[in-house]
PDB file of C-alpha atoms and ligand atoms in Angstrom:
ATOM      1  CA  MET A  27     -52.474  -4.390  23.384  1.00  0.00           C
ATOM      2  CA  THR A  28     -52.378  -0.867  24.733  1.00  0.00           C
ATOM      3  CA  GLY A  29     -50.212   1.317  26.899  1.00  0.00           C
ATOM      4  CA  ALA A  30     -46.703   0.867  28.162  1.00  0.00           C
ATOM      5  CA  LEU A  31     -44.442  -2.038  27.257  1.00  0.00           C
ATOM      6  CA  MET A  32     -43.258  -2.412  30.855  1.00  0.00           C
ATOM      7  CA  GLN A  33     -44.540  -0.997  34.065  1.00  0.00           C
ATOM      8  CA  ALA A  34     -42.585  -1.547  37.273  1.00  0.00           C
ATOM      9  CA  GLU A  35     -44.233  -0.351  40.474  1.00  0.00           C
ATOM     10  CA  ASP A  36     -42.754   0.242  43.908  1.00  0.00           C
ATOM     11  CA  LEU A  37     -39.864  -2.223  43.614  1.00  0.00           C
ATOM     12  CA  HIS A  38     -37.855  -3.012  46.735  1.00  0.00           C
ATOM     13  CA  MET A  39     -34.672  -5.053  47.078  1.00  0.00           C
ATOM     14  CA  ARG A  40     -32.446  -5.629  50.105  1.00  0.00           C
ATOM     15  CA  PHE A  41     -29.219  -7.581  50.586  1.00  0.00           C
ATOM     16  CA  GLY A  42     -28.812  -8.330  54.295  1.00  0.00           C
ATOM     17  CA  GLY A  43     -28.841  -4.921  55.910  1.00  0.00           C
ATOM     18  CA  VAL A  44     -28.295  -3.042  52.638  1.00  0.00           C
ATOM     19  CA  THR A  45     -31.304  -1.526  50.907  1.00  0.00           C
ATOM     20  CA  ALA A  46     -30.299  -1.599  47.233  1.00  0.00           C
ATOM     21  CA  VAL A  47     -33.599  -0.463  45.684  1.00  0.00           C
ATOM     22  CA  SER A  48     -36.346   1.260  47.613  1.00  0.00           C
ATOM     23  CA  GLY A  49     -39.721   2.087  46.092  1.00  0.00           C
ATOM     24  CA  VAL A  50     -38.668   2.445  42.455  1.00  0.00           C
ATOM     25  CA  SER A  51     -41.352   2.741  39.776  1.00  0.00           C
ATOM     26  CA  LEU A  52     -40.556   2.900  36.087  1.00  0.00           C
ATOM     27  CA  THR A  53     -42.776   2.986  33.009  1.00  0.00           C
ATOM     28  CA  LEU A  54     -41.256   2.178  29.622  1.00  0.00           C
ATOM     29  CA  GLU A  55     -43.143   3.075  26.463  1.00  0.00           C
ATOM     30  CA  ARG A  56     -42.805   1.093  23.257  1.00  0.00           C
ATOM     31  CA  GLY A  57     -39.891   2.276  21.138  1.00  0.00           C
ATOM     32  CA  GLU A  58     -38.452   4.522  23.824  1.00  0.00           C
ATOM     33  CA  ILE A  59     -34.773   4.753  24.718  1.00  0.00           C
ATOM     34  CA  ARG A  60     -34.352   5.459  28.417  1.00  0.00           C
ATOM     35  CA  CYS A  61     -31.104   6.272  30.164  1.00  0.00           C
ATOM     36  CA  ILE A  62     -30.524   5.529  33.828  1.00  0.00           C
ATOM     37  CA  ILE A  63     -27.769   7.426  35.604  1.00  0.00           C
ATOM     38  CA  GLY A  64     -26.613   7.720  39.201  1.00  0.00           C
ATOM     39  CA  PRO A  65     -23.545   7.262  41.390  1.00  0.00           C
ATOM     40  CA  ASN A  66     -21.986   3.875  42.118  1.00  0.00           C
ATOM     41  CA  GLY A  67     -24.117   1.841  44.491  1.00  0.00           C
ATOM     42  CA  ALA A  68     -27.303   3.736  43.567  1.00  0.00           C
ATOM     43  CA  GLY A  69     -29.105   0.475  42.761  1.00  0.00           C
ATOM     44  CA  LYS A  70     -29.062   0.690  38.944  1.00  0.00           C
ATOM     45  CA  SER A  71     -27.757  -2.826  38.260  1.00  0.00           C
ATOM     46  CA  THR A  72     -30.048  -4.272  40.932  1.00  0.00           C
ATOM     47  CA  LEU A  73     -33.001  -2.611  39.187  1.00  0.00           C
ATOM     48  CA  PHE A  74     -31.857  -4.258  35.920  1.00  0.00           C
ATOM     49  CA  ASN A  75     -31.554  -7.629  37.657  1.00  0.00           C
ATOM     50  CA  MET A  76     -35.188  -7.364  38.692  1.00  0.00           C
ATOM     51  CA  LEU A  77     -36.405  -6.177  35.266  1.00  0.00           C
ATOM     52  CA  ALA A  78     -34.459  -8.973  33.538  1.00  0.00           C
ATOM     53  CA  GLY A  79     -35.595 -11.694  35.954  1.00  0.00           C
ATOM     54  CA  THR A  80     -32.246 -12.568  37.566  1.00  0.00           C
ATOM     55  CA  GLN A  81     -33.351 -11.251  40.966  1.00  0.00           C
ATOM     56  CA  ARG A  82     -36.808 -11.355  42.438  1.00  0.00           C
ATOM     57  CA  PRO A  83     -37.816  -8.142  44.231  1.00  0.00           C
ATOM     58  CA  ILE A  84     -38.821  -8.341  47.896  1.00  0.00           C
ATOM     59  CA  SER A  85     -41.965  -6.447  46.951  1.00  0.00           C
ATOM     60  CA  GLY A  86     -43.475  -4.539  44.069  1.00  0.00           C
ATOM     61  CA  SER A  87     -44.841  -5.514  40.669  1.00  0.00           C
ATOM     62  CA  ILE A  88     -43.533  -5.695  37.112  1.00  0.00           C
ATOM     63  CA  ARG A  89     -45.959  -5.867  34.224  1.00  0.00           C
ATOM     64  CA  PHE A  90     -44.801  -6.534  30.676  1.00  0.00           C
ATOM     65  CA  GLU A  91     -47.387  -6.365  27.906  1.00  0.00           C
ATOM     66  CA  ASP A  92     -50.168  -6.852  30.464  1.00  0.00           C
ATOM     67  CA  ARG A  93     -48.471  -9.884  32.007  1.00  0.00           C
ATOM     68  CA  ASP A  94     -47.252 -10.088  35.603  1.00  0.00           C
ATOM     69  CA  LEU A  95     -43.552 -11.058  35.607  1.00  0.00           C
ATOM     70  CA  ILE A  96     -42.905 -11.499  39.325  1.00  0.00           C
ATOM     71  CA  GLY A  97     -42.002 -15.091  40.132  1.00  0.00           C
ATOM     72  CA  LEU A  98     -41.576 -16.195  36.511  1.00  0.00           C
ATOM     73  CA  PRO A  99     -38.376 -18.173  35.805  1.00  0.00           C
ATOM     74  CA  LEU A 100     -35.539 -16.422  33.955  1.00  0.00           C
ATOM     75  CA  HIS A 101     -36.120 -18.256  30.657  1.00  0.00           C
ATOM     76  CA  LYS A 102     -39.681 -16.877  30.547  1.00  0.00           C
ATOM     77  CA  PHE A 103     -38.369 -13.329  30.729  1.00  0.00           C
ATOM     78  CA  ALA A 104     -36.181 -14.118  27.716  1.00  0.00           C
ATOM     79  CA  ALA A 105     -39.003 -15.884  25.882  1.00  0.00           C
ATOM     80  CA  LEU A 106     -41.258 -12.858  26.364  1.00  0.00           C
ATOM     81  CA  GLY A 107     -38.645 -10.667  24.663  1.00  0.00           C
ATOM     82  CA  ILE A 108     -36.468  -9.232  27.419  1.00  0.00           C
ATOM     83  CA  ALA A 109     -32.731  -9.310  26.583  1.00  0.00           C
ATOM     84  CA  ARG A 110     -29.901  -8.056  28.692  1.00  0.00           C
ATOM     85  CA  LYS A 111     -26.233  -7.260  28.223  1.00  0.00           C
ATOM     86  CA  PHE A 112     -24.186  -7.554  31.386  1.00  0.00           C
ATOM     87  CA  GLN A 113     -21.446  -5.147  32.498  1.00  0.00           C
ATOM     88  CA  VAL A 114     -18.819  -7.878  32.021  1.00  0.00           C
ATOM     89  CA  PRO A 115     -18.596  -9.316  28.477  1.00  0.00           C
ATOM     90  CA  SER A 116     -19.561 -12.975  28.138  1.00  0.00           C
ATOM     91  CA  LEU A 117     -18.484 -13.848  24.601  1.00  0.00           C
ATOM     92  CA  PHE A 118     -17.325 -17.263  23.406  1.00  0.00           C
ATOM     93  CA  SER A 119     -13.774 -16.048  22.989  1.00  0.00           C
ATOM     94  CA  THR A 120     -12.331 -18.788  20.756  1.00  0.00           C
ATOM     95  CA  MET A 121     -15.317 -18.765  18.382  1.00  0.00           C
ATOM     96  CA  SER A 122     -15.590 -16.447  15.411  1.00  0.00           C
ATOM     97  CA  VAL A 123     -17.670 -13.279  15.485  1.00  0.00           C
ATOM     98  CA  TYR A 124     -20.082 -14.961  13.044  1.00  0.00           C
ATOM     99  CA  ASP A 125     -20.471 -18.079  15.203  1.00  0.00           C
ATOM    100  CA  ASN A 126     -21.024 -16.023  18.339  1.00  0.00           C
ATOM    101  CA  LEU A 127     -24.040 -14.484  16.610  1.00  0.00           C
ATOM    102  CA  VAL A 128     -25.243 -17.880  15.389  1.00  0.00           C
ATOM    103  CA  VAL A 129     -25.185 -19.431  18.878  1.00  0.00           C
ATOM    104  CA  ALA A 130     -27.004 -16.406  20.292  1.00  0.00           C
ATOM    105  CA  ARG A 131     -30.119 -17.244  18.272  1.00  0.00           C
ATOM    106  CA  PRO A 132     -33.031 -18.328  20.419  1.00  0.00           C
ATOM    107  CA  ALA A 133     -33.563 -22.107  20.639  1.00  0.00           C
ATOM    108  CA  GLY A 134     -35.439 -23.410  17.608  1.00  0.00           C
ATOM    109  CA  GLY A 135     -34.530 -20.335  15.571  1.00  0.00           C
ATOM    110  CA  GLY A 136     -32.580 -22.211  12.891  1.00  0.00           C
ATOM    111  CA  SER A 137     -34.589 -20.981   9.928  1.00  0.00           C
ATOM    112  CA  GLU A 138     -33.214 -20.658   6.423  1.00  0.00           C
ATOM    113  CA  ASP A 139     -32.977 -16.881   6.740  1.00  0.00           C
ATOM    114  CA  GLU A 140     -30.246 -17.371   9.354  1.00  0.00           C
ATOM    115  CA  ALA A 141     -27.404 -16.295   7.072  1.00  0.00           C
ATOM    116  CA  ILE A 142     -29.342 -13.165   6.063  1.00  0.00           C
ATOM    117  CA  HIS A 143     -30.118 -12.357   9.676  1.00  0.00           C
ATOM    118  CA  VAL A 144     -26.493 -12.844  10.798  1.00  0.00           C
ATOM    119  CA  GLY A 145     -25.232 -10.893   7.778  1.00  0.00           C
ATOM    120  CA  GLY A 146     -27.589  -8.021   8.552  1.00  0.00           C
ATOM    121  CA  MET A 147     -26.514  -8.039  12.177  1.00  0.00           C
ATOM    122  CA  LEU A 148     -22.812  -7.916  11.233  1.00  0.00           C
ATOM    123  CA  GLU A 149     -23.600  -4.870   9.107  1.00  0.00           C
ATOM    124  CA  THR A 150     -25.602  -3.199  11.890  1.00  0.00           C
ATOM    125  CA  LEU A 151     -22.661  -3.755  14.250  1.00  0.00           C
ATOM    126  CA  GLY A 152     -20.040  -2.603  11.730  1.00  0.00           C
ATOM    127  CA  LEU A 153     -18.347  -6.004  12.040  1.00  0.00           C
ATOM    128  CA  THR A 154     -18.832  -7.396   8.517  1.00  0.00           C
ATOM    129  CA  GLY A 155     -15.082  -7.426   7.865  1.00  0.00           C
ATOM    130  CA  ASP A 156     -14.457  -9.248  11.156  1.00  0.00           C
ATOM    131  CA  ALA A 157     -16.934 -12.108  10.687  1.00  0.00           C
ATOM    132  CA  GLY A 158     -14.199 -14.782  10.707  1.00  0.00           C
ATOM    133  CA  VAL A 159     -12.118 -13.281  13.501  1.00  0.00           C
ATOM    134  CA  ALA A 160     -12.104 -14.996  16.910  1.00  0.00           C
ATOM    135  CA  ALA A 161     -14.049 -12.898  19.403  1.00  0.00           C
ATOM    136  CA  ALA A 162     -11.008 -12.760  21.723  1.00  0.00           C
ATOM    137  CA  GLU A 163      -9.038 -10.948  18.989  1.00  0.00           C
ATOM    138  CA  LEU A 164     -11.468  -8.016  18.754  1.00  0.00           C
ATOM    139  CA  PRO A 165     -10.607  -4.648  20.291  1.00  0.00           C
ATOM    140  CA  HIS A 166     -12.583  -3.804  23.434  1.00  0.00           C
ATOM    141  CA  GLY A 167     -15.220  -1.641  21.732  1.00  0.00           C
ATOM    142  CA  GLN A 168     -16.007  -4.238  19.087  1.00  0.00           C
ATOM    143  CA  LYS A 169     -16.383  -6.909  21.753  1.00  0.00           C
ATOM    144  CA  GLN A 170     -19.058  -4.775  23.355  1.00  0.00           C
ATOM    145  CA  TRP A 171     -20.861  -4.320  20.016  1.00  0.00           C
ATOM    146  CA  LEU A 172     -20.719  -8.051  19.375  1.00  0.00           C
ATOM    147  CA  GLU A 173     -22.316  -8.634  22.734  1.00  0.00           C
ATOM    148  CA  ILE A 174     -25.064  -6.163  21.955  1.00  0.00           C
ATOM    149  CA  GLY A 175     -25.522  -8.035  18.668  1.00  0.00           C
ATOM    150  CA  MET A 176     -25.817 -11.321  20.549  1.00  0.00           C
ATOM    151  CA  ALA A 177     -28.583  -9.826  22.675  1.00  0.00           C
ATOM    152  CA  LEU A 178     -30.276  -8.562  19.483  1.00  0.00           C
ATOM    153  CA  MET A 179     -30.275 -11.966  17.771  1.00  0.00           C
ATOM    154  CA  SER A 180     -33.425 -12.964  19.644  1.00  0.00           C
ATOM    155  CA  ARG A 181     -35.176  -9.834  18.289  1.00  0.00           C
ATOM    156  CA  PRO A 182     -36.093  -8.642  21.791  1.00  0.00           C
ATOM    157  CA  LYS A 183     -38.869  -6.209  22.591  1.00  0.00           C
ATOM    158  CA  LEU A 184     -36.860  -4.805  25.491  1.00  0.00           C
ATOM    159  CA  LEU A 185     -33.061  -4.504  25.524  1.00  0.00           C
ATOM    160  CA  LEU A 186     -31.286  -3.709  28.806  1.00  0.00           C
ATOM    161  CA  LEU A 187     -27.697  -2.433  28.499  1.00  0.00           C
ATOM    162  CA  ASP A 188     -25.582  -2.023  31.644  1.00  0.00           C
ATOM    163  CA  GLU A 189     -22.780   0.492  31.010  1.00  0.00           C
ATOM    164  CA  PRO A 190     -22.153  -0.466  27.381  1.00  0.00           C
ATOM    165  CA  THR A 191     -19.443   2.170  26.863  1.00  0.00           C
ATOM    166  CA  ALA A 192     -17.343   1.345  29.947  1.00  0.00           C
ATOM    167  CA  GLY A 193     -13.683   1.395  28.928  1.00  0.00           C
ATOM    168  CA  MET A 194     -14.384   2.640  25.386  1.00  0.00           C
ATOM    169  CA  THR A 195     -12.465   5.352  23.574  1.00  0.00           C
ATOM    170  CA  SER A 196     -14.476   8.471  22.740  1.00  0.00           C
ATOM    171  CA  ASP A 197     -14.640   7.370  19.089  1.00  0.00           C
ATOM    172  CA  GLU A 198     -16.030   3.976  20.124  1.00  0.00           C
ATOM    173  CA  THR A 199     -18.499   5.723  22.434  1.00  0.00           C
ATOM    174  CA  HIS A 200     -19.764   7.875  19.536  1.00  0.00           C
ATOM    175  CA  ARG A 201     -20.224   4.799  17.386  1.00  0.00           C
ATOM    176  CA  THR A 202     -22.125   3.116  20.212  1.00  0.00           C
ATOM    177  CA  VAL A 203     -24.475   6.110  20.358  1.00  0.00           C
ATOM    178  CA  ASP A 204     -25.109   5.669  16.617  1.00  0.00           C
ATOM    179  CA  LEU A 205     -25.656   1.923  17.017  1.00  0.00           C
ATOM    180  CA  ILE A 206     -28.209   2.378  19.807  1.00  0.00           C
ATOM    181  CA  ALA A 207     -29.920   5.350  18.139  1.00  0.00           C
ATOM    182  CA  GLY A 208     -30.248   3.200  14.999  1.00  0.00           C
ATOM    183  CA  LEU A 209     -32.272   0.653  16.966  1.00  0.00           C
ATOM    184  CA  ARG A 210     -34.811   3.272  18.081  1.00  0.00           C
ATOM    185  CA  GLU A 211     -38.390   2.211  17.355  1.00  0.00           C
ATOM    186  CA  ALA A 212     -37.378  -1.391  16.579  1.00  0.00           C
ATOM    187  CA  MET A 213     -37.470  -2.044  20.325  1.00  0.00           C
ATOM    188  CA  THR A 214     -37.463  -0.391  23.729  1.00  0.00           C
ATOM    189  CA  ILE A 215     -33.971   0.137  25.156  1.00  0.00           C
ATOM    190  CA  VAL A 216     -32.831   1.002  28.666  1.00  0.00           C
ATOM    191  CA  VAL A 217     -29.193   2.040  29.092  1.00  0.00           C
ATOM    192  CA  ILE A 218     -27.342   2.445  32.356  1.00  0.00           C
ATOM    193  CA  GLU A 219     -24.536   4.913  31.644  1.00  0.00           C
ATOM    194  CA  HIS A 220     -21.805   6.817  33.417  1.00  0.00           C
ATOM    195  CA  ASP A 221     -20.672   8.827  30.415  1.00  0.00           C
ATOM    196  CA  MET A 222     -22.685  12.052  30.329  1.00  0.00           C
ATOM    197  CA  ASN A 223     -21.497  12.816  26.792  1.00  0.00           C
ATOM    198  CA  PHE A 224     -23.143   9.579  25.742  1.00  0.00           C
ATOM    199  CA  VAL A 225     -26.446  10.436  27.445  1.00  0.00           C
ATOM    200  CA  ARG A 226     -26.363  13.962  26.037  1.00  0.00           C
ATOM    201  CA  ALA A 227     -25.721  12.671  22.523  1.00  0.00           C
ATOM    202  CA  LEU A 228     -28.560  10.181  22.773  1.00  0.00           C
ATOM    203  CA  ALA A 229     -30.829  12.941  24.186  1.00  0.00           C
ATOM    204  CA  CYS A 230     -32.961  10.317  25.899  1.00  0.00           C
ATOM    205  CA  PRO A 231     -35.486  10.578  28.683  1.00  0.00           C
ATOM    206  CA  THR A 232     -33.353  10.042  31.773  1.00  0.00           C
ATOM    207  CA  THR A 233     -34.033   8.546  35.188  1.00  0.00           C
ATOM    208  CA  VAL A 234     -31.642   9.442  38.004  1.00  0.00           C
ATOM    209  CA  MET A 235     -31.123   7.015  40.888  1.00  0.00           C
ATOM    210  CA  HIS A 236     -29.487   7.763  44.219  1.00  0.00           C
ATOM    211  CA  GLN A 237     -29.356   5.510  47.297  1.00  0.00           C
ATOM    212  CA  GLY A 238     -31.881   3.078  45.858  1.00  0.00           C
ATOM    213  CA  ARG A 239     -34.457   5.675  44.878  1.00  0.00           C
ATOM    214  CA  VAL A 240     -35.437   7.619  41.779  1.00  0.00           C
ATOM    215  CA  ILE A 241     -34.638  11.255  42.542  1.00  0.00           C
ATOM    216  CA  ALA A 242     -35.445  12.757  39.122  1.00  0.00           C
ATOM    217  CA  SER A 243     -36.820  11.757  35.755  1.00  0.00           C
ATOM    218  CA  GLY A 244     -37.271  13.720  32.550  1.00  0.00           C
ATOM    219  CA  PRO A 245     -35.528  14.917  29.375  1.00  0.00           C
ATOM    220  CA  PHE A 246     -31.737  14.937  29.824  1.00  0.00           C
ATOM    221  CA  SER A 247     -31.651  18.671  29.080  1.00  0.00           C
ATOM    222  CA  ASP A 248     -33.844  19.245  32.190  1.00  0.00           C
ATOM    223  CA  ILE A 249     -31.937  16.686  34.271  1.00  0.00           C
ATOM    224  CA  GLU A 250     -28.662  18.469  33.543  1.00  0.00           C
ATOM    225  CA  ARG A 251     -30.095  21.659  35.005  1.00  0.00           C
ATOM    226  CA  ASP A 252     -31.712  20.034  38.057  1.00  0.00           C
ATOM    227  CA  HIS A 253     -30.061  21.308  41.237  1.00  0.00           C
ATOM    228  CA  THR A 254     -30.568  18.150  43.295  1.00  0.00           C
ATOM    229  CA  VAL A 255     -29.128  15.997  40.512  1.00  0.00           C
ATOM    230  CA  ARG A 256     -26.164  18.306  40.170  1.00  0.00           C
ATOM    231  CA  ASP A 257     -25.543  18.120  43.913  1.00  0.00           C
ATOM    232  CA  VAL A 258     -25.658  14.324  44.229  1.00  0.00           C
ATOM    233  CA  TYR A 259     -24.196  13.290  40.924  1.00  0.00           C
ATOM    234  CA  LEU A 260     -23.417  15.540  38.014  1.00  0.00           C
ATOM    235  CA  GLY A 261     -21.365  17.915  40.170  1.00  0.00           C
ATOM    236  CA  ARG A 262     -18.894  15.063  40.662  1.00  0.00           C
ATOM    237  CA  GLN A 263     -18.402  14.354  36.991  1.00  0.00           C
TER     238      GLN A 263
HETATM  239  P1  ADP B 302     -25.134   0.448  40.863  1.00  0.00           P
HETATM  240  O1  ADP B 302     -25.328  -0.494  39.722  1.00  0.00           O
HETATM  241  O2  ADP B 302     -25.988   1.677  40.789  1.00  0.00           O
HETATM  242  O3  ADP B 302     -23.694   0.795  41.085  1.00  0.00           O
HETATM  243  P2  ADP B 302     -25.911  -1.831  42.498  1.00  0.00           P
HETATM  244  O4  ADP B 302     -27.312  -2.124  42.144  1.00  0.00           O
HETATM  245  O5  ADP B 302     -24.855  -2.688  41.956  1.00  0.00           O
HETATM  246  O6  ADP B 302     -25.611  -0.291  42.210  1.00  0.00           O
HETATM  247  O7  ADP B 302     -25.771  -1.882  44.080  1.00  0.00           O
HETATM  248  C1  ADP B 302     -26.680  -1.226  44.984  1.00  0.00           C
HETATM  249  C2  ADP B 302     -26.313  -1.579  46.419  1.00  0.00           C
HETATM  250  O8  ADP B 302     -26.612  -2.954  46.658  1.00  0.00           O
HETATM  251  C3  ADP B 302     -24.837  -1.410  46.739  1.00  0.00           C
HETATM  252  O9  ADP B 302     -24.722  -0.978  48.075  1.00  0.00           O
HETATM  253  C4  ADP B 302     -24.289  -2.812  46.559  1.00  0.00           C
HETATM  254  O10 ADP B 302     -23.147  -3.007  47.367  1.00  0.00           O
HETATM  255  C5  ADP B 302     -25.459  -3.666  47.038  1.00  0.00           C
HETATM  256  N1  ADP B 302     -25.518  -4.971  46.348  1.00  0.00           N
HETATM  257  C6  ADP B 302     -25.779  -5.167  45.031  1.00  0.00           C
HETATM  258  N2  ADP B 302     -25.803  -6.476  44.736  1.00  0.00           N
HETATM  259  C7  ADP B 302     -25.549  -7.137  45.905  1.00  0.00           C
HETATM  260  C8  ADP B 302     -25.443  -8.519  46.263  1.00  0.00           C
HETATM  261  N3  ADP B 302     -25.598  -9.482  45.370  1.00  0.00           N
HETATM  262  N4  ADP B 302     -25.171  -8.804  47.561  1.00  0.00           N
HETATM  263  C9  ADP B 302     -25.009  -7.830  48.472  1.00  0.00           C
HETATM  264  N5  ADP B 302     -25.108  -6.520  48.219  1.00  0.00           N
HETATM  265  C10 ADP B 302     -25.367  -6.160  46.943  1.00  0.00           C
HETATM  266 MG1   MG B 303     -23.916  -1.226  38.264  1.00  0.00          MG
END
């Protein structure tokens, strides 16, 4: 297997008269962390929906490890190793933190190393002391980490995170940077983010979307200095 993990070419998506994504191409290398930024309505979540298999693009192609994904059912995307955390948490609120991780295992994954795997995940998430706590009782930031952990339980090759730090305190945001940076090289990660301090701290290659298109892509240090990006987005921060 050679080359990029995922290659999306010329994706288009429309809802009625609204063009949500228009001619977006994106190449993700193995082990890379990519940030996607852009104003509300830029088409970021729609792009994720297409990459994760929840929406089928009107046109364009998505290749993942030399396989064409367009038209495959959602469960195939997951089986191939594409995991996604939604903007809105979807935890099993009355179940314990531990059990939330257990149920997030892929079907048929009940091997004897389960306890080790869950234990390791609790440690990665900084939730070891909260294993028996009901998910609903966790503070907001920890709920988000648990959800990331649930996505990680299937050991994905590609993890898609839509605004993981929304509503977090700055301390929680810093810890989320550490959590995601710690996953570098174990998988490819794409993060949609609004918090520029987060993107700066992660120092990731960054793609900027505006009105359904990619208007800039490159190291965040270059993106921050880009005049067009400043005009359409960063200037408003
Ligand atoms: P972002 O995540 O960058 O804020 P979205 O991808 O959510 O942007 O939305 C892009 C555009 O597509 C917006 O104009 C939004 O209103 C529209 N849109 C997104 N999803 C739908 C949908 N399911 N039905 C109708 N319009 C949608
Ligand atoms: Mg969105």
